[in-house]
Amino acid sequence: MSCAVNGHDPAMCGTTTVSPKLVLEAVNVTVAVNDISILNGVSVSAANGELVAFMGPSGSGKTTLLDTIAGKRTPQSGFVKLNGTPMDGKLRRKLGFVLQEDTFFADLTLWETLYFTSMVRLPESMPKAEKVQHIEDLAESLSVKKCLNTRVGDMFKPGLSGGEKKRASIICELLTDPDILLLDEPTSGLDYCTALTLVQRLRNIADEKNKIIIFSIHQPSSQMYHMFDKLLLLTQGKVAFFGDRSDALPYLENVGFKCEMHYNPADFLLGILKSDESMINMLTDAFSNRDGATPLKDRDMNDKSVCLSLAVTNDAFILEERDTKVQILEHNSFDQNSVGETTKWSTSFSTQFRMISWRTFKVSRGRILHPYELLQSILLAVILGLVFFQIPQTIDSVRDRMGLLFITVAHWTFLAAFDAVTAFSSERGVITKEIKAKAYRVSAYYLARTLTELPLVLTLPVFFYAVAYWMAGIHGVSQFFISLLVLLLSTLSAQGLGFMIGAACMEVKFAGFITQTLPAWFSWAKYLSFIFHPLSAMSLILLQDMQPLPCNTLSIDLFPQCLTNATVVITGNDVLLRAGITLPIYCYITGLLMFFLLFRILGCVALSVRFKDPK
Ligand SMILES: Nc1ncnc2c1ncn2[C@@H]1O[C@H](COP(=O)(O)OP(=O)(O)OP(=O)(O)O)[C@@H](O)[C@H]1O
């Protein structure tokens, strides 16, 4: 007799069988958001070798339950345990979670994707050849070997098919050989055959590797249905049934819902889970009161399910009726040491840094150093160079020079900042998935990302400035190199700002500003502008030693001293003073360096906060 169907907690069952090494339990889990109940006292359990399906209509709470088991959501009450020990960060390392959405870098090939995962997530002690072999074996067993060199792709770039991506996600998790594999709707969007093959593969993995596999599924076919060991029927966040799959139909027949012959049991079950409110309440109440109120009929093995015959008619899927005896959960026999062996990181900081740098370079190279971007930068520089061609050394052309500097600084700082914001938001899904899975440290990611992109981010401004500076004839050679350094530093600090914004709050708009008409009480605000510092420093470098220039009629507006004395000459300092640049150059460079460091540190802090472990 099955315990679960009779309403006993499997853990409490009195019959004797084997003691499994791992038993995962979610007990009385209640989740609510803004006082709206999403899960209401849900309890499930699973042991080694079991394939457990969560079924229920859309919005019934399947993903929420998987998230809670994976530790991505903290329940209001109830708990998740592994062999009686509450799940914590360390125990969760035994768990792999395949999300509903497949998140990858579109430009990497499947091989590169799996290679990266194996290099950062498999132990350092494992030889590289063994890791490569592991990838090939898994690719073979999930039938994606032929597309290892195919680009993953996305909605804009063709690449792997939906089914291949799904299998790639599963391989990424299986690479680390987790004891428990959670999958959120692994068959969604797949055709019948691909979905069936996938569930068959999961069945094999559970059997051969003795894993706990739990997944949510919307509309399984009859063949798929008969591969499950355990079934959870969820509706409106409540349990309508949980227990051995083979007990589901007899139980429901007992409470008044009979599945007709030749009917797909999954369709039948989903049909009743979607019935009217009173029916649903009756079902969930019946299950929660199953111990006393509604005694089940005696059942024998021949009366397992009126629909079972459907599945065994197909020779292609020989489905054994699996031993559904409930196993005793000997919590006390749990080998805590086996969990203790699971160290926080599989690989060292340097390996993580090296591999993330390798991947960042591959991904960013195409984005930042695209020939089109290079051509665009040079063209823009040529246009500006022509507009400001060989600026004459006259007093009214000072404004032209400062205008060119402003355009240069504004263009490269905003471009770097926006690029960092958008680039981070596009890879946020992958990074979140990997950091939550403890694939690598936030610091390793941040450092690798920052340093690897340095040469890429700086190349275009160098080309641009070299063309525009010499075409406009701004100044001499030494001034070129010093002002270029300031420009590059400002580009990097703007990139840091963009990255920080991307990591902290994805939607915030931002702006630097430069104006000479700020109200006196607000004049300090210019020091907060990341454009003000580099522009001031570059103006100092390029204008301070400017030859004194005589006033002319055009300059009267700018320099009132020209009005009182026509013979007066305007020096570089007058120009700088007029532009509000009054501090020594080191102040502006220091301000710029502070922005650079501040944005980098805040970016790292924002990432760490975002990926902080839930307690
Ligand atoms: N953060 C949230 N705020 C408000 N409601 C939420 C939140 N998260 C989930 N919900 C609600 O909880 C319910 C269960 O959501 P969940 O994603 O777990 O359902 P599901 O069974 O996985 O659905 P589907 O099969 O469509 O993926 C839904 O009605 C959803 O709108």
XYZ file of C-alpha atoms and ligand atoms in Angstrom:
646
model
C 0.000 0.000 0.000
C 1.206 3.478 -0.804
C 1.455 5.869 2.089
C 1.201 9.057 0.126
C -2.124 8.342 -1.415
C -3.566 7.515 1.926
C -2.571 10.843 3.162
C 0.425 9.960 5.224
C 3.551 11.935 4.962
C 5.919 9.523 3.245
C 8.480 10.330 5.870
C 6.146 8.908 8.469
C 5.332 5.668 6.670
C 5.878 2.582 8.697
C 6.752 0.041 6.007
C 10.315 -1.087 5.672
C 12.418 -0.709 2.576
C 15.735 0.826 1.597
C 17.161 3.972 3.115
C 17.857 6.417 0.340
C 20.904 8.585 0.507
C 19.025 11.759 -0.276
C 15.485 12.826 0.410
C 14.270 16.248 -0.492
C 11.199 17.592 1.264
C 9.225 20.784 1.037
C 6.956 20.890 4.055
C 3.905 23.102 4.426
C 5.305 25.774 2.136
C 3.281 28.965 2.086
C 4.186 31.843 -0.183
C 2.247 35.095 -0.462
C 2.909 38.344 -2.284
C 1.117 41.484 -1.093
C -1.268 39.353 0.969
C -2.188 37.314 -2.110
C -1.604 33.655 -1.473
C 0.470 31.945 -4.160
C 1.254 28.690 -2.363
C -0.863 27.476 0.513
C 0.694 24.811 2.731
C 2.220 22.742 -0.056
C 4.172 19.603 0.912
C 6.121 17.383 -1.466
C 9.010 14.976 -1.191
C 11.329 13.108 -3.531
C 14.101 10.569 -3.176
C 16.979 9.325 -5.329
C 16.050 7.915 -8.697
C 12.626 9.532 -8.710
C 11.153 11.595 -11.510
C 8.619 13.959 -9.973
C 6.249 16.055 -12.082
C 4.448 19.190 -10.949
C 1.264 19.610 -12.952
C -1.362 22.286 -12.797
C -2.939 25.045 -14.845
C -1.040 28.197 -15.666
C -0.633 30.356 -12.562
C -1.198 27.475 -10.143
C 2.192 28.016 -8.472
C 4.505 25.415 -10.057
C 7.349 27.842 -10.761
C 6.950 29.431 -7.339
C 7.303 26.035 -5.699
C 10.383 25.175 -7.761
C 11.862 28.588 -6.922
C 11.213 27.982 -3.239
C 12.872 24.579 -3.346
C 15.831 26.129 -5.177
C 16.074 28.857 -2.517
C 15.207 31.654 -4.909
C 12.126 32.509 -2.843
C 11.802 32.558 0.894
C 8.491 31.083 2.038
C 6.366 32.902 4.624
C 6.081 29.610 6.451
C 7.192 26.042 5.926
C 10.643 24.850 5.013
C 12.685 22.904 2.525
C 14.894 20.131 3.855
C 17.426 17.751 2.493
C 17.509 14.583 4.599
C 15.976 16.507 7.439
C 18.523 19.331 7.303
C 17.118 22.742 6.344
C 18.417 23.789 2.957
C 21.146 26.395 3.088
C 23.600 27.767 0.553
C 25.923 24.801 1.037
C 23.229 22.162 0.526
C 21.869 24.027 -2.468
C 25.110 23.309 -4.249
C 23.755 19.773 -4.651
C 21.005 21.231 -6.766
C 20.875 22.213 -10.430
C 18.062 24.419 -11.717
C 17.104 24.628 -15.378
C 15.055 27.786 -15.786
C 12.037 28.172 -18.051
C 13.950 30.668 -20.201
C 17.166 29.459 -21.809
C 19.706 32.195 -21.178
C 22.979 32.063 -23.082
C 25.407 34.343 -24.855
C 23.999 34.337 -28.369
C 27.387 34.753 -30.055
C 29.102 31.793 -28.434
C 28.917 28.334 -29.953
C 27.397 25.516 -27.957
C 30.875 24.073 -27.476
C 32.226 27.390 -26.121
C 29.238 27.667 -23.792
C 29.705 24.179 -22.380
C 33.482 24.536 -22.247
C 33.191 27.708 -20.169
C 30.708 26.052 -17.798
C 32.858 22.977 -17.327
C 36.007 25.026 -16.751
C 34.485 27.192 -14.011
C 32.108 24.721 -12.416
C 34.014 21.459 -12.433
C 36.730 20.941 -9.825
C 40.187 22.222 -10.643
C 41.594 18.790 -9.781
C 39.765 17.220 -12.722
C 42.052 17.048 -15.786
C 41.028 19.167 -18.753
C 40.784 16.106 -21.017
C 38.293 14.563 -18.610
C 36.188 17.738 -18.621
C 36.151 17.745 -22.412
C 35.186 14.081 -22.428
C 32.396 14.840 -19.964
C 31.007 17.514 -22.312
C 31.138 15.130 -25.241
C 29.462 12.319 -23.330
C 26.610 14.546 -22.203
C 26.241 16.082 -25.657
C 26.064 12.564 -27.056
C 23.502 11.365 -24.532
C 21.266 14.392 -25.090
C 21.751 14.271 -28.886
C 23.339 17.660 -29.441
C 26.801 16.479 -30.485
C 26.198 17.401 -34.098
C 25.529 21.034 -33.196
C 28.453 21.609 -30.802
C 29.963 24.098 -33.235
C 26.706 25.914 -33.919
C 26.240 29.407 -32.555
C 23.642 29.483 -29.755
C 21.853 32.425 -31.396
C 18.835 34.429 -30.317
C 15.786 36.041 -31.874
C 18.003 38.236 -34.079
C 20.686 35.697 -35.007
C 19.871 32.189 -36.165
C 21.407 29.409 -34.096
C 20.355 26.396 -32.049
C 16.727 25.307 -32.185
C 14.484 25.680 -29.127
C 14.817 21.983 -28.279
C 18.602 22.066 -28.657
C 18.805 25.126 -26.414
C 16.698 23.394 -23.799
C 18.987 20.360 -23.898
C 21.996 22.702 -23.724
C 20.554 24.208 -20.531
C 20.141 20.736 -19.079
C 23.717 19.780 -20.016
C 25.028 22.960 -18.347
C 23.418 21.802 -15.113
C 24.308 18.125 -15.526
C 27.966 18.975 -16.090
C 28.392 19.531 -12.373
C 26.651 16.252 -11.605
C 24.058 17.674 -9.167
C 22.165 15.206 -6.971
C 18.927 17.083 -7.533
C 17.832 18.545 -10.833
C 14.936 21.006 -10.968
C 13.509 21.970 -14.342
C 10.877 24.582 -14.977
C 8.780 23.476 -17.935
C 11.566 21.774 -19.886
C 9.134 20.696 -22.617
C 7.485 24.050 -23.263
C 7.723 25.096 -26.885
C 8.934 21.670 -28.024
C 7.166 19.462 -30.518
C 5.641 16.203 -29.333
C 8.554 13.934 -30.288
C 11.276 16.235 -28.974
C 9.397 16.706 -25.692
C 8.856 12.979 -25.332
C 12.506 12.212 -26.041
C 13.548 14.814 -23.499
C 11.355 13.345 -20.749
C 12.653 9.893 -21.666
C 16.218 11.214 -21.241
C 15.318 12.669 -17.852
C 13.820 9.305 -16.897
C 17.075 7.590 -17.903
C 19.181 10.090 -15.974
C 17.069 9.562 -12.843
C 17.378 5.789 -13.204
C 20.986 5.459 -14.246
C 22.510 8.228 -12.182
C 20.156 7.882 -9.250
C 19.223 11.561 -9.274
C 16.193 13.339 -7.917
C 14.573 15.028 -10.904
C 11.687 17.413 -10.334
C 10.066 19.357 -13.119
C 6.951 21.283 -13.950
C 5.007 20.361 -17.042
C 1.870 21.707 -18.652
C 0.394 19.119 -20.941
C 2.261 15.806 -20.923
C 1.293 13.120 -23.364
C 0.125 9.774 -22.090
C 3.555 8.222 -22.675
C 5.273 10.980 -20.746
C 2.760 10.744 -17.938
C 3.582 7.098 -17.351
C 7.269 7.858 -16.947
C 6.698 9.879 -13.774
C 7.237 8.307 -10.388
C 5.474 10.967 -8.395
C 2.935 13.560 -9.255
C 1.947 16.832 -7.686
C -1.350 18.321 -8.828
C -1.475 21.991 -7.979
C -4.380 24.320 -8.408
C -4.621 27.890 -7.150
C -1.575 27.304 -4.955
C -3.130 24.307 -3.180
C -2.427 20.601 -3.488
C -5.108 18.509 -5.174
C -2.919 15.435 -5.072
C 0.627 14.461 -4.249
C 1.917 10.952 -4.219
C 2.887 8.092 -6.461
C 1.773 8.773 -9.985
C 0.127 5.372 -10.157
C -2.068 6.298 -7.192
C -3.399 9.539 -8.647
C -6.236 8.173 -10.744
C -7.483 5.660 -8.177
C -7.429 8.398 -5.575
C -9.416 10.764 -7.767
C -11.859 8.048 -8.690
C -12.360 7.532 -5.025
C -13.270 11.149 -4.478
C -15.635 11.130 -7.423
C -13.589 11.833 -10.576
C -13.238 8.875 -12.878
C -10.893 8.861 -15.825
C -12.520 7.106 -18.755
C -10.730 4.457 -20.750
C -8.697 5.665 -23.744
C -8.410 9.102 -22.239
C -5.012 10.728 -21.679
C -4.771 10.820 -17.872
C -2.839 14.111 -18.002
C -5.655 15.749 -19.988
C -8.174 14.351 -17.562
C -6.241 15.645 -14.542
C -5.719 19.112 -15.992
C -9.402 19.203 -16.912
C -10.504 18.690 -13.347
C -7.855 21.102 -12.004
C -9.372 23.791 -14.190
C -12.963 23.143 -13.146
C -15.065 25.611 -11.181
C -14.155 27.095 -7.810
C -16.381 24.820 -5.703
C -15.007 21.718 -7.378
C -11.430 22.886 -6.853
C -12.132 23.602 -3.181
C -13.689 20.198 -2.793
C -10.611 18.571 -4.371
C -8.042 20.445 -2.311
C -10.072 20.000 0.890
C -10.414 16.299 0.184
C -6.662 15.988 -0.193
C -5.830 17.976 2.905
C -8.363 15.933 4.945
C -7.461 12.666 3.283
C -6.417 10.954 6.529
C -9.848 10.838 8.039
C -12.776 12.202 6.102
C -12.529 10.334 2.843
C -11.241 6.809 3.284
C -10.024 5.391 0.040
C -11.216 2.151 -1.353
C -8.880 -0.773 -1.091
C -6.863 -0.979 -4.227
C -4.842 -3.721 -5.782
C -2.159 -3.482 -8.379
C -4.567 -4.318 -11.213
C -6.670 -1.311 -10.354
C -3.817 1.128 -10.504
C -5.226 3.340 -13.145
C -7.973 3.034 -15.651
C -5.776 4.818 -18.149
C -2.580 2.871 -17.660
C -3.342 0.568 -20.572
C -3.003 3.516 -22.930
C 0.686 3.878 -22.399
C 1.778 0.286 -22.648
C 0.260 -0.148 -26.076
C 3.152 1.697 -27.656
C 6.035 -0.700 -28.192
C 8.476 2.135 -28.654
C 8.128 3.060 -25.012
C 8.304 0.051 -22.830
C 7.220 1.423 -19.543
C 7.695 -0.750 -16.580
C 5.386 -0.204 -13.701
C 8.043 0.952 -11.312
C 8.320 -0.110 -7.753
C 6.223 2.488 -6.061
C 6.872 1.395 -2.527
C 7.427 4.373 -0.343
C 10.829 4.415 1.117
C 11.565 5.071 4.716
C 13.320 8.367 5.143
C 15.980 7.740 7.672
C 16.959 11.278 8.398
C 19.374 10.310 11.075
C 21.414 8.297 8.635
C 22.153 11.367 6.539
C 25.841 11.670 5.911
C 26.462 15.299 6.697
C 30.084 14.903 5.652
C 29.092 14.221 2.090
C 27.550 17.661 2.029
C 30.478 19.161 3.844
C 32.706 18.145 0.969
C 30.822 20.557 -1.240
C 33.090 23.565 -1.040
C 31.811 26.995 -1.909
C 33.707 27.358 -5.187
C 34.761 24.622 -7.545
C 37.569 26.680 -9.010
C 40.080 29.261 -7.816
C 39.704 33.003 -8.320
C 42.420 32.979 -10.987
C 40.719 30.233 -13.034
C 37.395 32.045 -12.827
C 39.080 35.309 -13.796
C 40.857 33.669 -16.736
C 37.754 31.947 -18.066
C 35.470 34.974 -17.682
C 38.106 37.109 -19.440
C 38.246 34.553 -22.242
C 34.487 34.649 -22.666
C 34.179 38.428 -22.272
C 36.778 38.990 -24.959
C 34.964 36.659 -27.362
C 31.586 38.266 -26.693
C 32.631 41.934 -26.470
C 35.039 41.938 -29.391
C 32.185 41.737 -31.854
C 30.154 44.362 -30.022
C 32.733 47.068 -29.347
C 35.308 46.544 -32.070
C 32.952 45.844 -34.913
C 34.414 47.179 -38.209
C 31.251 49.223 -38.553
C 31.902 50.941 -35.191
C 35.493 51.672 -36.208
C 34.382 53.137 -39.520
C 31.696 55.191 -37.797
C 34.209 56.642 -35.297
C 36.701 57.578 -37.968
C 33.986 59.105 -40.157
C 32.693 61.179 -37.252
C 36.247 62.336 -36.491
C 36.790 63.287 -40.141
C 33.529 65.266 -40.225
C 34.466 67.095 -37.028
C 37.995 67.570 -38.352
C 36.588 69.171 -41.493
C 34.165 71.379 -39.557
C 36.941 72.565 -37.232
C 39.726 72.219 -39.802
C 43.006 73.814 -38.611
C 41.306 76.132 -36.125
C 43.050 79.523 -36.384
C 44.770 80.973 -33.338
C 42.325 83.829 -32.858
C 40.352 84.817 -29.810
C 36.942 83.949 -31.266
C 38.150 80.476 -32.306
C 38.860 79.596 -28.670
C 35.214 78.738 -28.388
C 35.546 76.390 -31.378
C 38.373 74.544 -29.697
C 36.417 74.196 -26.470
C 33.366 73.136 -28.484
C 35.371 70.383 -30.157
C 36.668 69.246 -26.777
C 33.154 69.208 -25.377
C 31.830 67.151 -28.281
C 34.733 64.726 -27.926
C 34.390 64.239 -24.173
C 30.583 64.133 -24.238
C 30.508 61.675 -27.154
C 32.940 59.171 -25.650
C 31.764 59.360 -22.069
C 28.089 58.970 -22.957
C 28.848 56.250 -25.468
C 30.915 54.303 -22.928
C 28.287 54.743 -20.218
C 25.341 53.749 -22.402
C 27.225 50.841 -23.902
C 28.034 49.566 -20.403
C 24.402 49.900 -19.272
C 22.970 48.127 -22.308
C 25.687 45.491 -22.505
C 25.231 44.569 -18.874
C 21.456 44.415 -19.148
C 21.739 42.098 -22.149
C 23.956 39.662 -20.280
C 22.241 40.071 -16.927
C 20.184 36.875 -17.371
C 23.237 34.667 -17.933
C 25.273 36.321 -15.194
C 22.416 36.057 -12.693
C 21.948 32.382 -13.498
C 25.669 31.640 -13.171
C 26.317 33.659 -10.029
C 23.236 32.206 -8.320
C 24.537 28.766 -9.246
C 27.834 29.728 -7.569
C 29.725 29.223 -10.811
C 32.094 32.083 -9.942
C 32.684 34.957 -7.578
C 31.107 38.349 -8.267
C 34.556 39.919 -7.819
C 36.121 37.588 -10.431
C 33.386 38.506 -12.899
C 33.671 42.218 -12.240
C 37.442 42.341 -12.469
C 37.612 40.164 -15.577
C 34.830 42.101 -17.266
C 36.459 45.449 -16.470
C 40.001 44.541 -17.490
C 39.139 42.535 -20.594
C 37.076 45.310 -22.066
C 39.781 47.921 -21.429
C 41.630 47.595 -24.733
C 38.337 47.224 -26.583
C 36.732 50.278 -25.003
C 39.813 52.437 -25.499
C 40.659 51.628 -29.099
C 37.907 53.644 -30.773
C 38.460 56.904 -28.808
C 42.178 56.707 -29.693
C 41.413 56.497 -33.419
C 38.780 59.186 -33.157
C 40.927 61.624 -31.183
C 44.010 61.098 -33.345
C 42.051 62.023 -36.480
C 40.021 64.911 -35.020
C 42.928 66.465 -33.048
C 45.356 66.657 -35.946
C 42.771 67.666 -38.516
C 41.585 70.477 -36.274
C 45.202 71.363 -35.448
C 44.394 71.844 -31.791
C 47.933 71.892 -30.338
C 51.297 70.106 -30.179
C 52.439 66.482 -29.741
C 52.917 66.383 -25.953
C 49.515 68.052 -25.397
C 47.973 65.432 -27.680
C 49.217 62.525 -25.586
C 48.394 64.100 -22.220
C 44.885 65.145 -23.270
C 44.347 61.705 -24.847
C 45.138 60.094 -21.486
C 42.546 62.326 -19.823
C 39.990 61.405 -22.483
C 40.664 57.687 -21.987
C 40.391 58.000 -18.229
C 37.072 59.814 -18.558
C 35.836 57.091 -20.946
C 36.750 54.446 -18.391
C 35.101 56.264 -15.513
C 31.943 56.745 -17.616
C 32.025 53.042 -18.417
C 32.259 52.383 -14.671
C 29.227 54.604 -14.110
C 27.257 52.773 -16.804
C 28.212 49.415 -15.370
C 27.255 50.543 -11.872
C 23.854 51.721 -13.098
C 23.373 48.485 -15.028
C 24.193 46.419 -11.943
C 22.166 48.489 -9.476
C 19.046 49.648 -11.249
C 18.441 48.818 -14.831
C 15.882 51.469 -15.662
C 17.507 54.688 -14.392
C 18.305 57.383 -16.931
C 21.319 59.541 -16.218
C 23.146 62.592 -17.486
C 26.314 64.501 -17.002
C 26.095 68.214 -17.390
C 28.192 71.205 -18.045
C 26.820 74.677 -17.817
C 28.063 78.080 -16.816
C 24.675 79.326 -15.716
C 24.039 77.264 -12.626
C 22.506 79.276 -9.757
C 25.165 80.228 -7.183
C 23.662 77.995 -4.484
C 23.865 75.037 -6.864
C 27.271 75.790 -8.380
C 28.916 72.928 -6.461
C 26.839 70.495 -8.520
C 29.153 70.835 -11.505
C 31.758 68.853 -9.549
C 29.367 65.894 -9.652
C 29.350 65.883 -13.442
C 31.633 63.277 -14.926
C 32.029 65.478 -18.010
C 33.123 68.551 -16.087
C 36.377 67.029 -14.805
C 37.824 65.633 -18.046
C 36.683 68.637 -20.055
C 38.288 71.033 -17.584
C 41.521 69.001 -17.485
C 41.723 68.808 -21.281
C 40.972 72.535 -21.614
C 43.789 73.286 -19.165
C 46.219 71.083 -21.082
C 45.313 72.606 -24.437
C 44.596 76.255 -23.601
C 46.752 77.227 -20.628
C 49.824 78.057 -22.700
C 47.804 79.639 -25.483
C 49.487 82.629 -27.108
C 47.892 85.903 -25.837
C 45.403 87.056 -28.463
C 44.166 90.578 -29.135
C 40.478 91.416 -28.605
C 38.201 91.769 -31.574
C 34.563 92.791 -31.910
C 33.317 89.206 -31.641
C 35.117 88.613 -28.374
C 33.502 91.558 -26.564
C 30.547 89.418 -25.539
C 32.807 86.854 -23.975
C 35.451 89.079 -22.428
C 34.096 92.359 -20.982
C 37.660 93.681 -20.573
C 37.781 94.034 -24.379
C 35.042 96.665 -24.087
C 36.982 98.948 -21.763
C 40.400 98.587 -23.366
C 40.741 97.723 -27.051
C 44.481 96.997 -26.739
C 44.091 94.348 -24.093
C 45.114 90.766 -24.940
C 43.282 87.651 -23.841
C 45.428 84.889 -22.342
C 44.724 81.217 -21.888
C 43.991 81.875 -18.219
C 41.324 84.447 -19.173
C 39.659 81.865 -21.394
C 39.792 79.226 -18.661
C 38.496 81.654 -16.049
C 35.609 82.567 -18.354
C 34.767 78.854 -18.667
C 34.776 78.495 -14.872
C 37.968 76.407 -14.886
C 39.687 77.878 -11.864
C 41.352 74.952 -10.100
C 44.818 73.509 -10.805
C 44.855 70.566 -13.206
C 45.576 67.979 -10.507
C 42.187 68.803 -8.915
C 40.342 67.836 -12.076
C 42.495 64.748 -12.620
C 41.918 63.771 -8.978
C 38.164 64.306 -9.434
C 38.254 62.141 -12.535
C 40.238 59.429 -10.751
C 37.792 59.549 -7.863
C 34.879 59.092 -10.246
C 36.750 56.234 -11.864
C 37.364 54.472 -8.535
C 33.967 55.334 -7.076
C 32.022 53.972 -10.040
C 34.142 50.824 -10.149
C 33.736 50.165 -6.420
C 30.015 50.993 -6.425
C 29.548 48.779 -9.481
C 31.169 45.883 -7.649
C 29.099 46.576 -4.506
C 25.892 46.779 -6.564
C 26.687 43.421 -8.166
C 27.452 41.840 -4.803
C 24.190 43.146 -3.323
C 22.221 41.971 -6.346
C 23.624 38.458 -6.078
C 23.689 38.230 -2.314
C 22.691 34.810 -1.021
C 19.240 34.655 0.559
C 19.640 33.619 4.178
N 6.131 38.585 -7.480
C 4.834 38.327 -7.689
N 3.896 39.249 -7.443
C 2.588 38.981 -7.627
N 2.131 37.816 -8.081
C 3.022 36.852 -8.347
C 4.416 37.059 -8.173
N 5.047 35.923 -8.514
C 4.090 35.048 -8.905
N 2.888 35.614 -8.803
C 1.593 35.002 -9.126
O 1.579 33.720 -8.529
C 0.882 32.803 -9.333
C 1.713 31.564 -9.554
O 2.780 31.902 -10.431
P 3.756 30.776 -10.997
O 4.700 31.394 -11.931
O 4.334 30.009 -9.865
O 2.701 29.857 -11.770
P 2.967 28.626 -12.728
O 2.080 27.535 -12.264
O 4.411 28.301 -12.817
O 2.438 29.219 -14.081
P 2.909 28.883 -15.582
O 2.555 27.456 -15.809
O 2.088 29.794 -16.423
O 4.389 29.148 -15.677
C 0.509 33.549 -10.606
O -0.839 33.932 -10.527
C 1.422 34.754 -10.609
O 0.803 35.843 -11.230
